[in-house]
Short mmCIF file of C-alpha atoms in Angstrom, two decimals:
data_model
loop_
_atom_site.label_atom_id
_atom_site.label_comp_id
_atom_site.label_asym_id
_atom_site.label_seq_id
_atom_site.Cartn_x
_atom_site.Cartn_y
_atom_site.Cartn_z
CA MET L 1 -14.58 11.52 40.33
CA GLU L 2 -14.60 8.12 38.64
CA ILE L 3 -11.95 9.21 36.14
CA PHE L 4 -9.40 9.55 38.90
CA THR L 5 -10.31 6.39 40.76
CA GLY L 6 -10.02 4.44 37.52
CA GLU L 7 -13.47 2.91 37.94
CA ALA L 8 -14.30 3.72 34.34
CA ALA L 9 -11.45 1.62 33.02
CA GLY L 10 -12.63 -1.76 34.31
CA ALA L 11 -11.54 -4.14 36.97
CA GLY L 12 -7.80 -4.42 36.42
CA PRO L 13 -5.95 -7.57 35.37
CA PRO L 14 -8.00 -10.79 35.47
CA LYS L 15 -7.18 -13.05 38.40
CA THR L 16 -9.77 -15.85 38.42
CA LYS L 17 -11.64 -17.57 35.61
CA GLU L 18 -14.70 -15.45 36.24
CA ASP L 19 -12.53 -12.36 36.02
CA GLU L 20 -11.21 -13.56 32.65
CA GLN L 21 -14.76 -13.89 31.39
CA VAL L 22 -15.37 -10.32 32.50
CA ALA L 23 -12.19 -9.18 30.75
CA GLU L 24 -13.37 -10.72 27.48
CA ASP L 25 -16.62 -8.81 27.67
CA ILE L 26 -14.89 -5.46 28.04
CA ARG L 27 -14.86 -3.27 24.94
CA TYR L 28 -12.96 -0.07 25.59
CA GLY L 29 -14.07 3.14 23.96
CA MET L 30 -13.46 6.84 24.19
CA VAL L 31 -15.68 9.87 23.78
CA ILE L 32 -13.99 13.19 23.06
CA ASP L 33 -16.15 16.19 23.78
CA VAL L 34 -14.61 18.66 21.34
CA ARG L 35 -16.71 21.51 22.77
CA ARG L 36 -14.57 21.26 25.89
CA CYS L 37 -11.22 20.96 24.09
CA ILE L 38 -9.05 24.08 24.40
CA GLY L 39 -6.25 22.83 22.12
CA CYS L 40 -3.63 22.87 24.86
CA GLN L 41 -1.83 19.76 23.51
CA SER L 42 -1.54 18.33 27.03
CA CYS L 43 -2.61 14.97 25.67
CA SER L 44 0.23 15.04 23.10
CA VAL L 45 2.75 15.77 25.85
CA ALA L 46 1.35 13.19 28.25
CA CYS L 47 1.44 10.59 25.50
CA LYS L 48 5.04 11.42 24.64
CA ALA L 49 6.04 11.08 28.29
CA GLU L 50 4.07 7.94 29.04
CA MET L 51 4.86 5.92 25.92
CA SER L 52 8.36 7.34 25.15
CA VAL L 53 7.27 8.50 21.71
CA PRO L 54 10.40 9.73 19.87
CA LEU L 55 10.89 13.15 18.30
CA GLU L 56 9.20 13.89 14.96
CA VAL L 57 6.46 11.30 15.48
CA PHE L 58 3.22 11.45 17.42
CA ALA L 59 0.69 8.93 18.64
CA THR L 60 -1.73 11.62 19.81
CA TRP L 61 -2.03 15.22 18.75
CA VAL L 62 -4.63 17.96 18.47
CA LYS L 63 -5.38 19.02 14.93
CA ILE L 64 -6.18 22.73 14.67
CA VAL L 65 -8.32 24.11 11.86
CA GLU L 66 -9.25 27.74 11.28
CA ARG L 67 -12.50 28.66 9.61
CA GLY L 68 -13.40 31.98 8.04
CA GLN L 69 -11.52 35.29 7.96
CA TYR L 70 -11.02 37.96 10.59
CA PRO L 71 -13.23 39.14 12.26
CA ASP L 72 -15.52 36.21 11.50
CA ALA L 73 -13.01 33.50 12.25
CA GLN L 74 -12.94 30.61 14.65
CA ARG L 75 -10.49 27.88 15.55
CA PHE L 76 -11.63 24.29 15.84
CA PHE L 77 -9.73 21.50 17.55
CA LEU L 78 -9.78 17.81 16.93
CA PRO L 79 -7.80 15.55 19.27
CA ARG L 80 -6.48 12.76 17.06
CA LEU L 81 -5.41 9.32 18.18
CA CYS L 82 -5.77 5.72 17.08
CA ASN L 83 -9.44 4.77 16.85
CA ASN L 84 -8.68 1.18 17.89
CA CYS L 85 -11.26 0.13 15.31
CA GLU L 86 -13.49 -2.91 15.67
CA ASN L 87 -12.66 -3.91 12.07
CA ALA L 88 -9.07 -2.70 12.05
CA ILE L 89 -7.74 -2.60 8.49
CA CYS L 90 -4.18 -2.52 9.83
CA ALA L 91 -4.63 -5.77 11.74
CA ARG L 92 -6.35 -7.41 8.81
CA ASN L 93 -3.57 -6.40 6.40
CA CYS L 94 -0.61 -7.12 8.69
CA PRO L 95 1.26 -10.04 7.05
CA THR L 96 2.74 -11.34 10.32
CA LYS L 97 -0.12 -10.75 12.77
CA ALA L 98 2.18 -8.33 14.57
CA SER L 99 -0.81 -5.99 14.58
CA TYR L 100 -3.60 -7.71 16.43
CA LYS L 101 -6.62 -6.87 18.51
CA ARG L 102 -6.72 -7.61 22.21
CA ASP L 103 -9.84 -9.15 23.70
CA ASP L 104 -10.81 -5.78 25.10
CA GLY L 105 -10.62 -4.17 21.64
CA VAL L 106 -7.23 -2.41 21.85
CA VAL L 107 -5.23 -2.83 18.62
CA MET L 108 -1.67 -3.76 19.49
CA VAL L 109 1.66 -4.07 17.67
CA ASP L 110 3.98 -6.88 18.73
CA GLU L 111 7.41 -5.22 18.77
CA HIS L 112 9.24 -8.49 18.34
CA ARG L 113 7.13 -9.73 15.47
CA CYS L 114 6.79 -6.54 13.39
CA ILE L 115 9.05 -6.64 10.32
CA GLY L 116 8.45 -3.00 9.41
CA CYS L 117 6.83 -3.57 6.03
CA LYS L 118 4.77 -0.40 6.64
CA TYR L 119 1.72 -1.86 4.91
CA CYS L 120 -0.36 -1.07 8.00
CA ILE L 121 0.65 2.61 7.73
CA ALA L 122 -0.43 2.61 4.09
CA SER L 123 -3.72 0.89 4.99
CA CYS L 124 -4.73 3.02 7.96
CA PRO L 125 -7.36 5.61 6.94
CA TYR L 126 -6.51 7.79 9.94
CA ASP L 127 -2.72 8.18 9.54
CA VAL L 128 -2.06 7.43 13.21
CA ARG L 129 0.73 4.88 12.83
CA TYR L 130 4.37 5.82 12.74
CA ILE L 131 7.80 4.24 12.52
CA ASN L 132 9.81 4.34 15.69
CA PRO L 133 13.19 5.53 14.40
CA PHE L 134 15.07 3.84 17.25
CA LYS L 135 13.35 0.48 17.32
CA ASN L 136 12.73 0.37 13.55
CA ILE L 137 9.22 -0.98 13.94
CA VAL L 138 5.76 0.45 13.53
CA GLN L 139 4.07 1.86 16.61
CA LYS L 140 0.78 3.52 17.42
CA CYS L 141 -1.46 4.56 20.29
CA TYR L 142 -2.28 1.51 22.46
CA TRP L 143 -4.58 3.42 24.78
CA CYS L 144 -1.86 2.87 27.39
CA TYR L 145 -2.70 -0.83 27.75
CA HIS L 146 -0.35 -1.18 30.72
CA ARG L 147 -2.36 1.45 32.55
CA LEU L 148 -5.64 -0.22 31.57
CA ASP L 149 -4.36 -3.52 32.94
CA ALA L 150 -3.52 -1.75 36.20
CA GLY L 151 -7.05 -0.34 36.38
CA LEU L 152 -6.14 3.18 35.30
CA VAL L 153 -7.23 5.26 32.30
CA PRO L 154 -4.89 6.26 29.44
CA ALA L 155 -2.39 9.04 30.13
CA CYS L 156 -4.08 11.52 27.75
CA VAL L 157 -7.43 11.05 29.49
CA GLU L 158 -5.79 11.43 32.90
CA THR L 159 -4.05 14.63 31.81
CA CYS L 160 -6.81 16.43 29.92
CA PRO L 161 -7.41 19.58 32.01
CA THR L 162 -10.94 20.18 30.74
CA ARG L 163 -11.99 16.53 30.93
CA ALA L 164 -12.78 16.57 27.23
CA MET L 165 -11.77 12.91 26.98
CA ILE L 166 -13.93 10.25 28.56
CA PHE L 167 -12.74 6.66 28.60
CA GLY L 168 -14.37 3.43 29.64
CA ASP L 169 -16.13 0.18 28.82
CA LEU L 170 -18.64 0.47 26.00
CA ASN L 171 -20.26 -2.84 26.96
CA ASP L 172 -21.06 -1.67 30.47
CA PRO L 173 -24.25 0.45 30.25
CA LYS L 174 -23.44 2.09 33.59
CA SER L 175 -19.99 3.37 32.63
CA GLU L 176 -19.61 7.09 32.09
CA VAL L 177 -18.62 6.60 28.46
CA SER L 178 -21.79 4.59 27.74
CA ARG L 179 -23.97 7.14 29.45
CA VAL L 180 -22.39 10.01 27.51
CA LEU L 181 -22.72 8.08 24.26
CA ALA L 182 -26.36 7.32 24.94
CA THR L 183 -27.32 10.91 25.65
CA ASN L 184 -25.31 12.87 23.05
CA ALA L 185 -25.08 13.26 19.31
CA THR L 186 -21.74 11.71 18.37
CA GLN L 187 -19.65 11.36 15.23
CA VAL L 188 -16.78 9.15 14.16
CA ILE L 189 -14.08 9.95 11.59
CA LYS L 190 -14.54 8.30 8.18
CA LYS L 191 -17.55 6.16 8.94
CA ASP L 192 -17.57 5.00 5.30
CA MET L 193 -14.36 3.04 5.84
CA GLN L 194 -16.35 0.32 7.67
CA THR L 195 -13.83 0.31 10.47
CA GLU L 196 -16.27 0.94 13.36
CA PRO L 197 -13.98 3.32 15.26
CA HIS L 198 -14.09 3.25 19.05
CA VAL L 199 -13.27 6.93 19.40
CA PHE L 200 -16.42 9.04 19.26
CA TYR L 201 -16.51 12.81 18.99
CA ILE L 202 -19.11 15.26 20.26
CA GLY L 203 -19.30 18.50 18.30
CA ALA L 204 -16.35 17.88 15.99
CA ASP L 205 -15.98 20.18 13.01
CA GLU L 206 -16.50 18.62 9.60
CA ALA L 207 -13.47 20.43 8.15
CA ALA L 208 -11.23 19.14 10.92
CA MET L 209 -12.41 15.59 10.32
CA SER L 210 -11.80 15.72 6.54
CA ASN L 211 -8.66 16.27 4.54
CA TYR L 212 -8.66 19.94 3.64
CA GLU L 213 -4.88 20.19 3.53
CA GLU L 214 -2.99 20.50 0.30
CA GLU L 215 -1.43 17.46 -1.29
CA ILE L 216 1.76 16.40 0.42
CA ASN L 217 4.77 17.03 -1.78
CA TYR L 218 6.75 13.83 -1.51
CA PHE L 219 9.13 14.78 -4.34
CA THR L 220 11.42 16.35 -1.75
CA GLU L 221 11.77 13.09 0.18
CA PRO L 222 14.15 10.25 -0.65
CA LEU L 223 11.92 8.12 -2.85
CA PHE L 224 14.44 5.63 -4.15
CA PHE L 225 16.43 4.93 -0.99
CA PRO L 226 15.15 4.51 2.53
CA LYS L 227 15.98 6.99 5.22
CA ILE L 228 19.14 5.80 6.92
CA ARG L 229 18.71 5.86 10.66
CA LEU L 230 21.53 5.52 13.12
CA MET Y 1 -21.73 25.51 -2.63
CA GLU Y 2 -18.40 27.09 -1.90
CA GLN Y 3 -16.59 26.06 1.23
CA PRO Y 4 -15.79 28.83 3.72
CA ASP Y 5 -12.12 29.67 4.22
CA ILE Y 6 -10.58 26.64 5.85
CA ASN Y 7 -7.02 26.76 7.00
CA VAL Y 8 -5.31 23.81 8.64
CA VAL Y 9 -3.13 25.39 11.32
CA TYR Y 10 -1.59 22.29 12.86
CA THR Y 11 -1.66 18.62 12.15
CA VAL Y 12 0.85 15.78 12.14
CA LYS Y 13 1.97 14.10 8.96
CA HIS Y 14 3.70 10.80 9.16
CA GLN Y 15 6.42 9.68 6.80
CA LEU Y 16 5.79 8.15 3.40
CA PRO Y 17 5.27 4.46 4.14
CA LEU Y 18 5.86 2.86 0.75
CA ILE Y 19 8.78 4.21 -1.29
CA MET Y 20 9.93 3.27 -4.77
CA PHE Y 21 11.45 -0.03 -3.61
CA ILE Y 22 7.85 -1.22 -3.70
CA GLY Y 23 7.31 0.32 -7.13
CA GLN Y 24 10.47 -1.32 -8.44
CA TYR Y 25 9.36 -4.62 -6.99
CA PHE Y 26 6.06 -4.29 -8.87
CA PHE Y 27 8.04 -3.45 -12.01
CA TYR Y 28 10.33 -6.49 -11.75
CA THR Y 29 7.55 -8.99 -10.97
CA GLY Y 30 5.64 -7.51 -13.89
CA LEU Y 31 8.58 -8.07 -16.24
CA SER Y 32 9.00 -11.59 -14.91
CA ALA Y 33 5.33 -12.53 -15.24
CA GLY Y 34 5.13 -11.05 -18.74
CA SER Y 35 8.20 -12.88 -20.01
CA PHE Y 36 7.10 -16.16 -18.41
CA VAL Y 37 3.73 -15.99 -20.18
CA ILE Y 38 5.48 -15.30 -23.52
CA SER Y 39 7.82 -18.24 -22.89
CA VAL Y 40 4.96 -20.63 -22.15
CA ILE Y 41 3.06 -19.49 -25.24
CA ALA Y 42 6.19 -20.20 -27.31
CA THR Y 43 6.60 -23.63 -25.70
CA LEU Y 44 2.94 -24.59 -26.11
CA LEU Y 45 2.85 -23.59 -29.77
CA GLY Y 46 6.00 -25.72 -30.17
CA ARG Y 47 7.04 -24.21 -33.49
CA LYS Y 48 10.76 -24.34 -34.24
CA GLU Y 49 11.16 -20.61 -34.93
CA PHE Y 50 9.74 -19.75 -31.48
CA LYS Y 51 12.40 -21.74 -29.66
CA PRO Y 52 15.03 -18.99 -29.20
CA ILE Y 53 12.39 -16.64 -27.74
CA GLY Y 54 11.07 -19.41 -25.50
CA LYS Y 55 14.58 -20.05 -24.17
CA ILE Y 56 15.46 -16.39 -23.54
CA THR Y 57 12.23 -15.73 -21.68
CA ALA Y 58 12.42 -18.98 -19.69
CA ILE Y 59 15.71 -17.82 -18.15
CA LEU Y 60 14.62 -14.17 -17.79
CA ALA Y 61 11.55 -14.95 -15.68
CA PRO Y 62 13.30 -16.58 -12.68
CA ILE Y 63 16.23 -14.13 -12.78
CA LEU Y 64 13.88 -11.14 -12.59
CA LEU Y 65 11.92 -12.84 -9.86
CA ILE Y 66 15.04 -13.31 -7.77
CA ILE Y 67 15.83 -9.57 -8.07
CA ALA Y 68 12.26 -8.54 -7.24
CA PRO Y 69 11.93 -9.72 -3.61
CA LEU Y 70 15.35 -8.25 -2.79
CA ASN Y 71 13.68 -4.86 -3.22
CA LEU Y 72 11.03 -5.90 -0.73
CA ILE Y 73 13.52 -7.11 1.86
CA ALA Y 74 15.61 -3.95 1.45
CA ASP Y 75 12.47 -1.91 2.08
CA LEU Y 76 11.73 -3.60 5.43
CA GLU Y 77 12.60 -1.67 8.58
CA GLN Y 78 13.79 -4.99 10.02
CA PRO Y 79 15.22 -6.84 7.00
CA LEU Y 80 16.54 -9.75 9.07
CA ARG Y 81 13.02 -10.57 10.19
CA PHE Y 82 11.78 -11.36 6.67
CA TRP Y 83 11.25 -15.00 7.68
CA HIS Y 84 8.41 -13.86 9.96
CA LEU Y 85 6.36 -13.65 6.77
CA MET Y 86 6.49 -17.43 6.43
CA LEU Y 87 6.25 -18.36 10.09
CA TYR Y 88 3.58 -15.93 11.28
CA TYR Y 89 1.38 -15.82 8.20
CA ASN Y 90 -1.98 -14.03 8.21
CA TRP Y 91 -4.39 -15.26 5.57
CA THR Y 92 -6.34 -12.02 5.42
CA SER Y 93 -3.26 -10.08 4.31
CA PRO Y 94 -2.37 -9.91 0.61
CA ILE Y 95 1.32 -9.78 1.54
CA THR Y 96 0.98 -13.31 2.94
CA TYR Y 97 -0.38 -14.59 -0.38
CA GLY Y 98 2.61 -12.92 -1.94
CA SER Y 99 5.20 -14.45 0.34
CA PHE Y 100 4.01 -17.94 -0.60
CA LEU Y 101 3.53 -17.15 -4.29
CA LEU Y 102 6.99 -15.60 -4.43
CA THR Y 103 8.38 -18.89 -3.12
CA ALA Y 104 6.38 -21.23 -5.35
CA TYR Y 105 6.68 -19.32 -8.62
CA PRO Y 106 10.51 -19.16 -8.92
CA ILE Y 107 10.72 -22.89 -8.11
CA VAL Y 108 8.31 -23.73 -10.93
CA GLY Y 109 10.07 -21.19 -13.14
CA ILE Y 110 13.53 -22.64 -12.56
CA ILE Y 111 12.41 -26.25 -13.18
CA TYR Y 112 10.56 -25.06 -16.27
CA ALA Y 113 13.71 -23.31 -17.53
CA ILE Y 114 15.74 -26.49 -17.00
CA MET Y 115 13.13 -28.46 -18.98
CA VAL Y 116 13.17 -25.91 -21.80
CA TYR Y 117 16.97 -25.88 -22.00
CA THR Y 118 17.26 -29.67 -21.93
CA ASP Y 119 14.61 -29.79 -24.66
CA ARG Y 120 12.09 -31.95 -22.80
CA GLN Y 121 8.89 -30.75 -24.42
CA GLY Y 122 6.35 -32.77 -22.39
CA PRO Y 123 7.33 -31.71 -18.86
CA ALA Y 124 8.00 -28.17 -20.08
CA LYS Y 125 4.42 -27.89 -21.36
CA VAL Y 126 2.94 -29.29 -18.13
CA LEU Y 127 5.06 -26.97 -15.97
CA GLY Y 128 4.22 -24.06 -18.25
CA ILE Y 129 0.50 -24.64 -17.84
CA LEU Y 130 1.00 -24.95 -14.07
CA GLY Y 131 3.16 -21.84 -14.02
CA ILE Y 132 0.86 -19.45 -15.90
CA PRO Y 133 -1.71 -19.12 -13.09
CA LEU Y 134 1.20 -18.73 -10.65
CA ALA Y 135 2.82 -16.05 -12.81
CA ILE Y 136 -0.45 -14.18 -13.19
CA SER Y 137 -1.25 -14.37 -9.50
CA VAL Y 138 2.28 -13.43 -8.44
CA HIS Y 139 1.72 -10.21 -10.26
CA GLY Y 140 -2.03 -9.91 -9.71
CA TYR Y 141 -1.63 -10.06 -5.94
CA THR Y 142 0.50 -6.90 -6.05
CA GLY Y 143 -2.60 -5.17 -7.41
CA PHE Y 144 -4.46 -6.51 -4.38
CA ILE Y 145 -1.78 -5.09 -2.08
CA LEU Y 146 -2.69 -1.63 -3.32
CA ALA Y 147 -6.43 -2.25 -3.75
CA LEU Y 148 -6.93 -3.63 -0.23
CA ALA Y 149 -5.12 -0.70 1.42
CA LYS Y 150 -8.50 0.93 1.20
CA ALA Y 151 -7.53 4.21 2.83
CA ARG Y 152 -5.99 5.46 -0.43
CA SER Y 153 -8.65 6.26 -2.97
CA LEU Y 154 -6.32 6.02 -5.97
CA TRP Y 155 -5.58 2.39 -5.11
CA ASN Y 156 -8.92 1.20 -3.87
CA THR Y 157 -10.48 0.10 -7.15
CA ALA Y 158 -11.42 -3.37 -8.38
CA ALA Y 159 -9.60 -2.64 -11.65
CA MET Y 160 -6.22 -2.42 -9.90
CA PRO Y 161 -5.16 -6.12 -10.12
CA THR Y 162 -6.21 -6.31 -13.79
CA ILE Y 163 -4.40 -3.08 -14.63
CA PHE Y 164 -1.30 -4.50 -12.98
CA ILE Y 165 -1.51 -7.79 -14.87
CA VAL Y 166 -2.04 -6.11 -18.24
CA SER Y 167 0.73 -3.56 -17.69
CA ALA Y 168 2.96 -6.47 -16.65
CA MET Y 169 2.24 -8.14 -19.99
CA VAL Y 170 3.05 -4.88 -21.80
CA SER Y 171 6.38 -4.35 -20.06
CA GLY Y 172 7.29 -8.04 -20.19
CA ILE Y 173 6.77 -8.25 -23.95
CA GLY Y 174 8.72 -5.01 -24.29
CA LEU Y 175 11.70 -6.52 -22.47
CA VAL Y 176 11.50 -9.69 -24.59
CA VAL Y 177 11.54 -7.59 -27.77
CA ILE Y 178 14.61 -5.68 -26.59
CA ILE Y 179 16.52 -8.84 -25.66
CA ALA Y 180 15.46 -10.71 -28.80
CA ALA Y 181 16.64 -7.74 -30.88
CA ILE Y 182 20.03 -7.72 -29.09
CA ARG Y 183 20.36 -11.43 -29.83
CA TYR Y 184 19.36 -10.84 -33.47
CA LYS Y 185 21.89 -8.05 -33.86
CA TRP Y 186 24.99 -9.39 -32.11
CA PHE Y 187 24.61 -13.01 -30.99
CA ASP Y 188 23.10 -14.67 -34.02
CA LYS Y 189 26.07 -14.84 -36.41
CA LYS Y 190 25.81 -18.51 -37.36
CA ALA Y 191 22.23 -18.34 -38.57
CA THR Y 192 21.30 -18.57 -42.24
CA PRO Y 193 19.63 -15.58 -43.91
CA GLU Y 194 16.30 -17.44 -43.84
CA THR Y 195 16.28 -18.00 -40.09
CA ARG Y 196 17.41 -14.41 -39.60
CA GLU Y 197 14.47 -13.26 -41.68
CA GLN Y 198 12.21 -15.47 -39.58
CA ASP Y 199 13.64 -14.09 -36.34
CA LYS Y 200 13.07 -10.52 -37.48
CA LYS Y 201 9.49 -11.34 -38.44
CA LEU Y 202 8.95 -12.91 -35.06
CA ILE Y 203 10.29 -9.85 -33.19
CA LEU Y 204 8.01 -7.58 -35.22
CA GLN Y 205 5.05 -9.87 -34.49
CA LEU Y 206 5.85 -9.70 -30.77
CA ALA Y 207 5.99 -5.90 -30.99
CA GLN Y 208 2.56 -5.90 -32.63
CA PHE Y 209 1.21 -8.17 -29.88
CA MET Y 210 2.63 -5.61 -27.43
CA ALA Y 211 0.70 -2.83 -29.20
CA TYR Y 212 -2.54 -4.77 -28.78
CA THR Y 213 -1.91 -5.30 -25.05
CA ILE Y 214 -1.20 -1.54 -24.80
CA MET Y 215 -4.69 -0.95 -26.23
CA LEU Y 216 -6.18 -3.18 -23.52
CA ASP Y 217 -4.10 -1.35 -20.91
CA LEU Y 218 -5.32 2.04 -22.16
CA PHE Y 219 -8.92 0.85 -22.05
CA LEU Y 220 -8.49 -0.23 -18.42
CA ILE Y 221 -6.78 3.04 -17.46
CA VAL Y 222 -9.51 5.11 -19.13
CA SER Y 223 -12.26 3.16 -17.39
CA ASP Y 224 -10.45 3.49 -14.05
CA ILE Y 225 -10.08 7.27 -14.47
CA LEU Y 226 -13.70 7.68 -15.58
CA VAL Y 227 -14.97 5.90 -12.49
CA LEU Y 228 -12.56 7.83 -10.23
CA LEU Y 229 -13.83 11.13 -11.63
CA THR Y 230 -17.49 10.24 -11.02
CA ALA Y 231 -17.20 8.40 -7.66
CA HIS Y 232 -16.92 9.92 -4.18
CA THR Y 233 -14.97 13.02 -3.16
CA ASP Y 234 -11.65 11.35 -2.35
CA ALA Y 235 -11.73 9.46 -5.63
CA LEU Y 236 -12.33 12.68 -7.56
CA GLU Y 237 -9.37 14.21 -5.75
CA ALA Y 238 -7.21 11.21 -6.72
CA GLY Y 239 -8.34 11.45 -10.34
CA MET Y 240 -7.59 15.17 -10.51
CA LEU Y 241 -4.19 14.59 -8.88
CA ILE Y 242 -3.01 12.39 -11.72
CA LEU Y 243 -4.80 14.30 -14.50
CA THR Y 244 -4.02 17.90 -13.58
CA GLY Y 245 -2.11 17.88 -10.28
CA ASN Y 246 1.48 17.16 -9.28
CA PHE Y 247 1.56 13.85 -11.08
CA SER Y 248 0.01 14.96 -14.37
CA PHE Y 249 3.37 15.16 -16.16
CA LEU Y 250 4.29 11.63 -15.13
CA PHE Y 251 0.83 10.22 -15.75
CA VAL Y 252 -0.36 11.98 -18.91
CA GLY Y 253 3.04 12.85 -20.36
CA VAL Y 254 5.20 9.84 -19.57
CA GLU Y 255 2.76 7.02 -18.91
CA ILE Y 256 0.07 7.71 -21.52
CA ILE Y 257 1.74 9.69 -24.32
CA LEU Y 258 5.37 8.54 -24.17
CA GLY Y 259 4.73 5.08 -22.80
CA ALA Y 260 1.58 4.04 -24.66
CA LEU Y 261 0.50 6.23 -27.59
CA ILE Y 262 3.92 6.84 -29.20
CA PRO Y 263 4.96 3.14 -29.00
CA MET Y 264 1.61 2.15 -30.51
CA ILE Y 265 2.15 4.53 -33.45
CA LEU Y 266 5.74 3.32 -33.87
CA VAL Y 267 4.72 -0.34 -33.97
CA LEU Y 268 1.47 -0.11 -35.93
CA GLY Y 269 2.14 3.00 -38.02
CA PRO Y 270 4.32 3.50 -41.13
CA THR Y 271 7.44 2.27 -39.30
CA ARG Y 272 5.92 -1.14 -38.58
CA LYS Y 273 8.53 -3.03 -40.67
CA SER Y 274 11.45 -1.46 -38.82
CA LEU Y 275 13.27 -3.34 -36.08
CA THR Y 276 14.68 -0.09 -34.64
CA ALA Y 277 11.18 1.31 -34.23
CA ALA Y 278 10.11 -1.86 -32.39
CA VAL Y 279 13.08 -1.60 -30.01
CA VAL Y 280 12.52 2.12 -29.39
CA ALA Y 281 8.84 1.41 -28.76
CA SER Y 282 9.76 -1.33 -26.28
CA ILE Y 283 12.13 0.95 -24.37
CA LEU Y 284 9.47 3.68 -24.24
CA VAL Y 285 6.89 1.16 -23.05
CA ASN Y 286 9.12 0.11 -20.17
CA ILE Y 287 9.73 3.74 -19.21
CA GLY Y 288 5.96 4.26 -19.30
CA VAL Y 289 5.23 1.24 -17.12
CA TYR Y 290 7.91 2.32 -14.63
CA ALA Y 291 6.25 5.76 -14.52
CA MET Y 292 2.92 4.03 -13.95
CA ARG Y 293 4.33 2.21 -10.90
CA PHE Y 294 5.70 5.54 -9.62
CA VAL Y 295 2.39 7.36 -10.09
CA MET Y 296 0.46 4.55 -8.44
CA VAL Y 297 2.73 3.96 -5.43
CA ILE Y 298 3.86 7.53 -4.65
CA GLY Y 299 0.86 9.38 -6.09
CA GLY Y 300 -1.58 7.21 -4.16
CA GLN Y 301 -0.02 8.32 -0.90
CA THR Y 302 0.16 12.05 -1.66
CA ILE Y 303 -3.45 12.76 -0.81
CA PRO Y 304 -3.63 13.57 2.90
CA LEU Y 305 -5.84 11.23 4.86
CA SER Y 306 -7.26 13.42 7.59
#
């Protein structure tokens, strides 16, 4: 029951100096057991509600890939969200340090500092950043940092009906996430990008983790003038 | 081994991050850097017949470089926050190098232009030598912007900054040829027939120099494509996209054939003594380089990431 008591997420906001030291040692991570995922998109909905993600953009979603042809066909799911990488290319390439990494490993975007140059979106190998059409800045999944600070787990983890998502401190060997990581074969998306993602998958399909889609046809989009948002 | 039937049922695509404002910015800085280098070469050689070219290019470089960052600011989602680039710099980001280079280079360029126009040879030469590394890096860093966004396999090659610098030279010389030809045709009435002959010779020489830089550009493009086609899966996909995919017309047709091979034949072939051929070649070259920016910026982002 530790998911619901929030034990897995750490000790809440630091109060004393010793607590601060503890907070610096925390490194949050997530394991997604894809074998348990039923593709219900509850995480997408919970994320939208919790973080007020506008229409047309998503911080979390479940990618669905079909393999084979009837009757030998199967659907595979891949919950997608920001990997909050250890070596985040977005934070390295951000010209204003609006994208930065918190001490506990969550990659953040400072709303008041972001100028919307979109270079982080171009740099991210996982395509998880989006432009908030109301605030005109770049946003992403922050692993619900306000909930982490309150000692809770992210909204998607809380919502997942099959408990496919496990969240916690990677540095604490006793946390559920560390125990699951230690005893299972796990994968990360695009290991060759040297980003050291903090979202690990158990039993993810190779096709879902690669880009099997067709090329995106951008010729239909306004290429010479920006989208005008009101 | 053939892949089994794979059908992506649902995934989320986010909007195109970099649009052609970025490509146009690359185009303008390229023109500026190219014309500045030509101007400094003319100043350093110090020959009297180079002076008109040196003056035209000295004024072109800062003007183009004032237009260029306007594209960048217009592209921002929060244009009024552009000053954050200076205040909250991040030394690991190529855009930060750019924001400082884009400040330093026009200052040097404007003082250099004043020196050239007031005919002070000494300071002009010193500023020119100082300005060339700035001009090259102000365009070279744009190659790093693409190369360091490592998610996109079309961009992530070490050849990218060099390709950008060489294509900048090509388009810059092309622009200088066009403007020098306009001056020769309409704004050079007082000149004697001898100086006119000299001017024409000079324009044709510049056009030939342009043809040689096109050769270097083609060599770099061919080596880039060869490595893309033999490297990892994503790189192969990027190579096939520009060779046979959606961007093949723009890349092979406009960039390589119309923008490089035809100008080279016009300038070095049987029409090499003709001023019209040189001007047509220069216009084609600039169309080709613009197409190259389009293919790089938009084409690089067409390949889905995951």
